[in-house]
Short mmCIF file of C-alpha atoms in Angstrom, two decimals:
data_model
loop_
_atom_site.label_atom_id
_atom_site.label_comp_id
_atom_site.label_asym_id
_atom_site.label_seq_id
_atom_site.Cartn_x
_atom_site.Cartn_y
_atom_site.Cartn_z
CA PRO Z 250 17.96 -53.74 -20.56
CA ALA Z 251 18.34 -55.31 -24.03
CA ARG Z 252 20.42 -58.50 -24.32
CA PHE Z 253 23.85 -58.08 -25.89
CA VAL Z 254 24.84 -61.42 -27.51
CA GLY Z 255 27.39 -62.26 -30.12
CA ARG Z 256 29.29 -59.03 -30.56
CA GLU Z 257 32.02 -59.53 -27.92
CA THR Z 258 34.72 -59.47 -30.66
CA GLU Z 259 33.60 -56.01 -31.94
CA LEU Z 260 33.09 -54.75 -28.34
CA ASN Z 261 36.67 -55.93 -27.40
CA GLN Z 262 37.92 -54.09 -30.58
CA LEU Z 263 36.29 -50.86 -29.62
CA HIS Z 264 37.80 -51.15 -26.01
CA GLU Z 265 41.26 -51.74 -27.72
CA ASP Z 266 40.69 -48.67 -29.82
CA LEU Z 267 39.78 -46.72 -26.62
CA ARG Z 268 43.01 -47.94 -24.99
CA ARG Z 269 45.09 -46.70 -27.92
CA ALA Z 270 43.29 -43.40 -27.85
CA ARG Z 271 44.10 -43.05 -24.15
CA GLN Z 272 47.64 -43.49 -24.98
CA GLY Z 273 47.47 -40.60 -27.42
CA VAL Z 274 47.01 -42.52 -30.58
CA ARG Z 275 44.25 -41.01 -32.70
CA GLN Z 276 41.55 -43.49 -33.69
CA LEU Z 277 38.94 -43.21 -36.33
CA VAL Z 278 36.39 -46.10 -36.19
CA PHE Z 279 33.43 -46.75 -38.47
CA ILE Z 280 30.79 -49.30 -37.54
CA THR Z 281 29.07 -50.37 -40.65
CA GLY Z 282 26.42 -52.87 -41.71
CA GLU Z 283 22.92 -53.39 -42.86
CA ALA Z 284 19.97 -51.72 -41.16
CA GLY Z 285 18.88 -53.58 -37.99
CA ILE Z 286 22.08 -55.52 -37.60
CA GLY Z 287 22.78 -54.00 -34.12
CA LYS Z 288 25.29 -51.18 -34.71
CA THR Z 289 23.52 -48.87 -32.28
CA THR Z 290 23.26 -51.61 -29.72
CA LEU Z 291 27.05 -52.25 -30.04
CA VAL Z 292 27.78 -48.51 -29.54
CA ASP Z 293 25.38 -48.32 -26.65
CA GLU Z 294 26.94 -51.18 -24.89
CA PHE Z 295 30.37 -49.71 -25.43
CA LEU Z 296 29.31 -46.33 -24.18
CA ARG Z 297 27.76 -48.07 -20.95
CA SER Z 298 31.19 -49.73 -20.22
CA PRO Z 299 32.91 -48.51 -16.97
CA ARG Z 300 35.95 -47.79 -19.10
CA VAL Z 301 34.14 -45.20 -21.13
CA ARG Z 302 32.18 -43.81 -18.18
CA ASP Z 303 35.09 -43.03 -15.99
CA ASP Z 304 36.24 -39.46 -15.33
CA GLY Z 305 38.95 -39.53 -17.96
CA VAL Z 306 36.68 -39.72 -21.13
CA SER Z 307 34.38 -37.19 -22.57
CA VAL Z 308 31.68 -38.63 -24.93
CA PHE Z 309 30.22 -36.35 -27.55
CA GLN Z 310 27.29 -37.90 -29.30
CA GLY Z 311 25.28 -36.48 -32.19
CA GLN Z 312 22.75 -37.85 -34.70
CA CYS Z 313 22.72 -37.35 -38.38
CA VAL Z 314 19.13 -37.18 -39.85
CA PRO Z 315 17.76 -37.54 -43.30
CA LEU Z 316 16.47 -34.27 -44.49
CA GLN Z 317 14.78 -33.42 -47.82
CA GLY Z 318 15.95 -29.82 -48.09
CA PRO Z 319 19.17 -28.09 -47.30
CA ARG Z 320 21.11 -29.27 -44.32
CA GLU Z 321 22.65 -26.99 -41.58
CA PRO Z 322 26.38 -27.36 -41.84
CA TYR Z 323 27.85 -29.30 -38.88
CA MET Z 324 24.46 -30.11 -37.44
CA PRO Z 325 25.35 -33.51 -35.72
CA LEU Z 326 28.56 -31.87 -34.37
CA LEU Z 327 26.76 -28.88 -32.95
CA GLU Z 328 24.26 -31.27 -31.32
CA ALA Z 329 27.06 -33.35 -29.85
CA LEU Z 330 28.91 -30.29 -28.55
CA GLU Z 331 25.93 -28.59 -27.14
CA ARG Z 332 24.68 -31.72 -25.43
CA VAL Z 333 27.97 -32.03 -23.50
CA LEU Z 334 28.60 -28.25 -22.95
CA ARG Z 335 25.20 -27.84 -21.33
CA SER Z 336 25.91 -30.78 -18.86
CA PRO Z 337 27.79 -30.31 -15.62
CA GLU Z 338 30.89 -32.15 -17.16
CA GLY Z 339 30.90 -29.71 -20.06
CA ALA Z 340 30.66 -26.45 -17.99
CA PRO Z 341 34.41 -26.11 -17.71
CA LEU Z 342 34.92 -26.73 -21.46
CA VAL Z 343 32.74 -23.59 -22.39
CA PRO Z 344 35.67 -21.05 -21.66
CA LEU Z 345 37.91 -23.13 -24.09
CA LEU Z 346 35.26 -23.13 -26.76
CA GLN Z 347 34.79 -19.40 -26.46
CA ARG Z 348 38.49 -18.75 -26.68
CA VAL Z 349 39.62 -21.12 -29.44
CA ALA Z 350 36.23 -21.77 -31.34
CA PRO Z 351 34.23 -18.70 -31.14
CA CYS Z 352 32.32 -19.39 -34.41
CA TRP Z 353 31.08 -22.72 -32.90
CA TYR Z 354 30.22 -21.11 -29.60
CA LEU Z 355 28.07 -18.44 -31.38
CA GLN Z 356 26.16 -21.38 -33.19
CA MET Z 357 24.87 -22.54 -29.79
CA PRO Z 358 22.13 -20.16 -28.65
CA SER Z 359 21.44 -22.23 -25.44
CA LEU Z 360 25.02 -21.37 -24.25
CA LEU Z 361 24.77 -17.60 -24.98
CA SER Z 362 23.81 -14.87 -22.50
CA GLU Z 363 21.27 -12.29 -23.53
CA GLY Z 364 24.19 -9.82 -24.12
CA GLU Z 365 25.96 -12.31 -26.45
CA ARG Z 366 22.75 -13.03 -28.45
CA LEU Z 367 22.23 -9.40 -29.48
CA PRO Z 368 25.30 -9.21 -31.72
CA LEU Z 369 24.01 -12.34 -33.51
CA GLN Z 370 21.15 -10.43 -35.06
CA GLY Z 371 21.82 -10.34 -38.72
CA GLU Z 372 24.48 -12.83 -38.59
CA THR Z 373 24.32 -15.74 -41.01
CA PRO Z 374 24.78 -19.29 -39.74
CA SER Z 375 27.16 -20.16 -42.66
CA ARG Z 376 30.28 -18.82 -41.28
CA GLN Z 377 33.59 -19.30 -43.04
CA ARG Z 378 33.84 -23.15 -43.35
CA GLU Z 379 37.62 -23.09 -43.30
CA ARG Z 380 37.68 -21.17 -39.97
CA MET Z 381 35.15 -23.41 -38.43
CA LEU Z 382 37.15 -26.54 -39.51
CA ARG Z 383 40.32 -25.06 -37.94
CA GLU Z 384 38.43 -24.07 -34.76
CA ILE Z 385 36.79 -27.35 -34.08
CA ASN Z 386 40.14 -29.20 -34.59
CA THR Z 387 41.73 -26.81 -32.03
CA PHE Z 388 38.88 -27.20 -29.56
CA LEU Z 389 38.84 -30.95 -29.68
CA GLU Z 390 42.60 -31.16 -29.42
CA GLY Z 391 42.38 -28.83 -26.43
CA VAL Z 392 39.88 -31.12 -24.72
CA SER Z 393 41.95 -34.25 -25.57
CA ASP Z 394 44.91 -32.56 -23.78
CA GLN Z 395 42.82 -33.12 -20.55
CA ARG Z 396 40.72 -36.18 -21.40
CA THR Z 397 40.05 -38.86 -24.02
CA VAL Z 398 37.48 -37.71 -26.44
CA VAL Z 399 34.98 -40.14 -27.97
CA LEU Z 400 32.95 -38.64 -30.63
CA VAL Z 401 29.97 -40.74 -31.83
CA LEU Z 402 27.92 -39.63 -34.88
CA GLU Z 403 24.99 -41.96 -35.47
CA ASP Z 404 23.86 -42.55 -39.13
CA LEU Z 405 26.80 -40.89 -40.68
CA HIS Z 406 25.53 -41.76 -44.19
CA TRP Z 407 22.99 -38.85 -43.69
CA THR Z 408 25.51 -36.22 -42.75
CA ASP Z 409 26.40 -33.01 -44.49
CA THR Z 410 29.64 -32.36 -46.36
CA ALA Z 411 30.90 -29.91 -43.74
CA THR Z 412 30.81 -32.62 -41.02
CA THR Z 413 32.52 -35.08 -43.36
CA ASP Z 414 35.23 -32.48 -43.83
CA VAL Z 415 35.69 -32.21 -39.94
CA LEU Z 416 36.04 -36.03 -39.71
CA SER Z 417 38.46 -36.05 -42.63
CA SER Z 418 40.57 -33.32 -41.08
CA LEU Z 419 40.50 -34.91 -37.63
CA ALA Z 420 41.56 -38.22 -39.03
CA GLN Z 421 44.47 -36.80 -40.99
CA ARG Z 422 45.98 -34.50 -38.19
CA PRO Z 423 49.11 -35.84 -36.50
#
């Protein structure tokens, strides 16, 4: 394991943010700094913490990547959702996603049965952005009714505008 030195203040702040989130106070945290300064190491250390790994926290983790061409809207969020929903922890969340965020559900072929895939033929992935924005808010709030949600998006400076809109919407909701 890598050594973790000199970031105890920042790590304690993340734990304090988690404590407030567990009390129902929405938190939006950005970890910024120059490349190579240890942002990912700080996040990894936080995510390894027993306070994050207990049964009352769901961690959704996605990666933003630099692309030269057009970006798929919501790509890091879709990755984060699909990663959790395909896990044993996420299986109970799939019915909630189907019910309150069907546009998101249909964007995750690995979750769909053969019968569900057939209607997708001819569908375009760029569904109504406004609807998808509302749906993801409803889904994440539904999950947070049962557990504390930690959403980690790595390298956010490479994200698409649709993902930025989701983060803005989540941050401004009561």
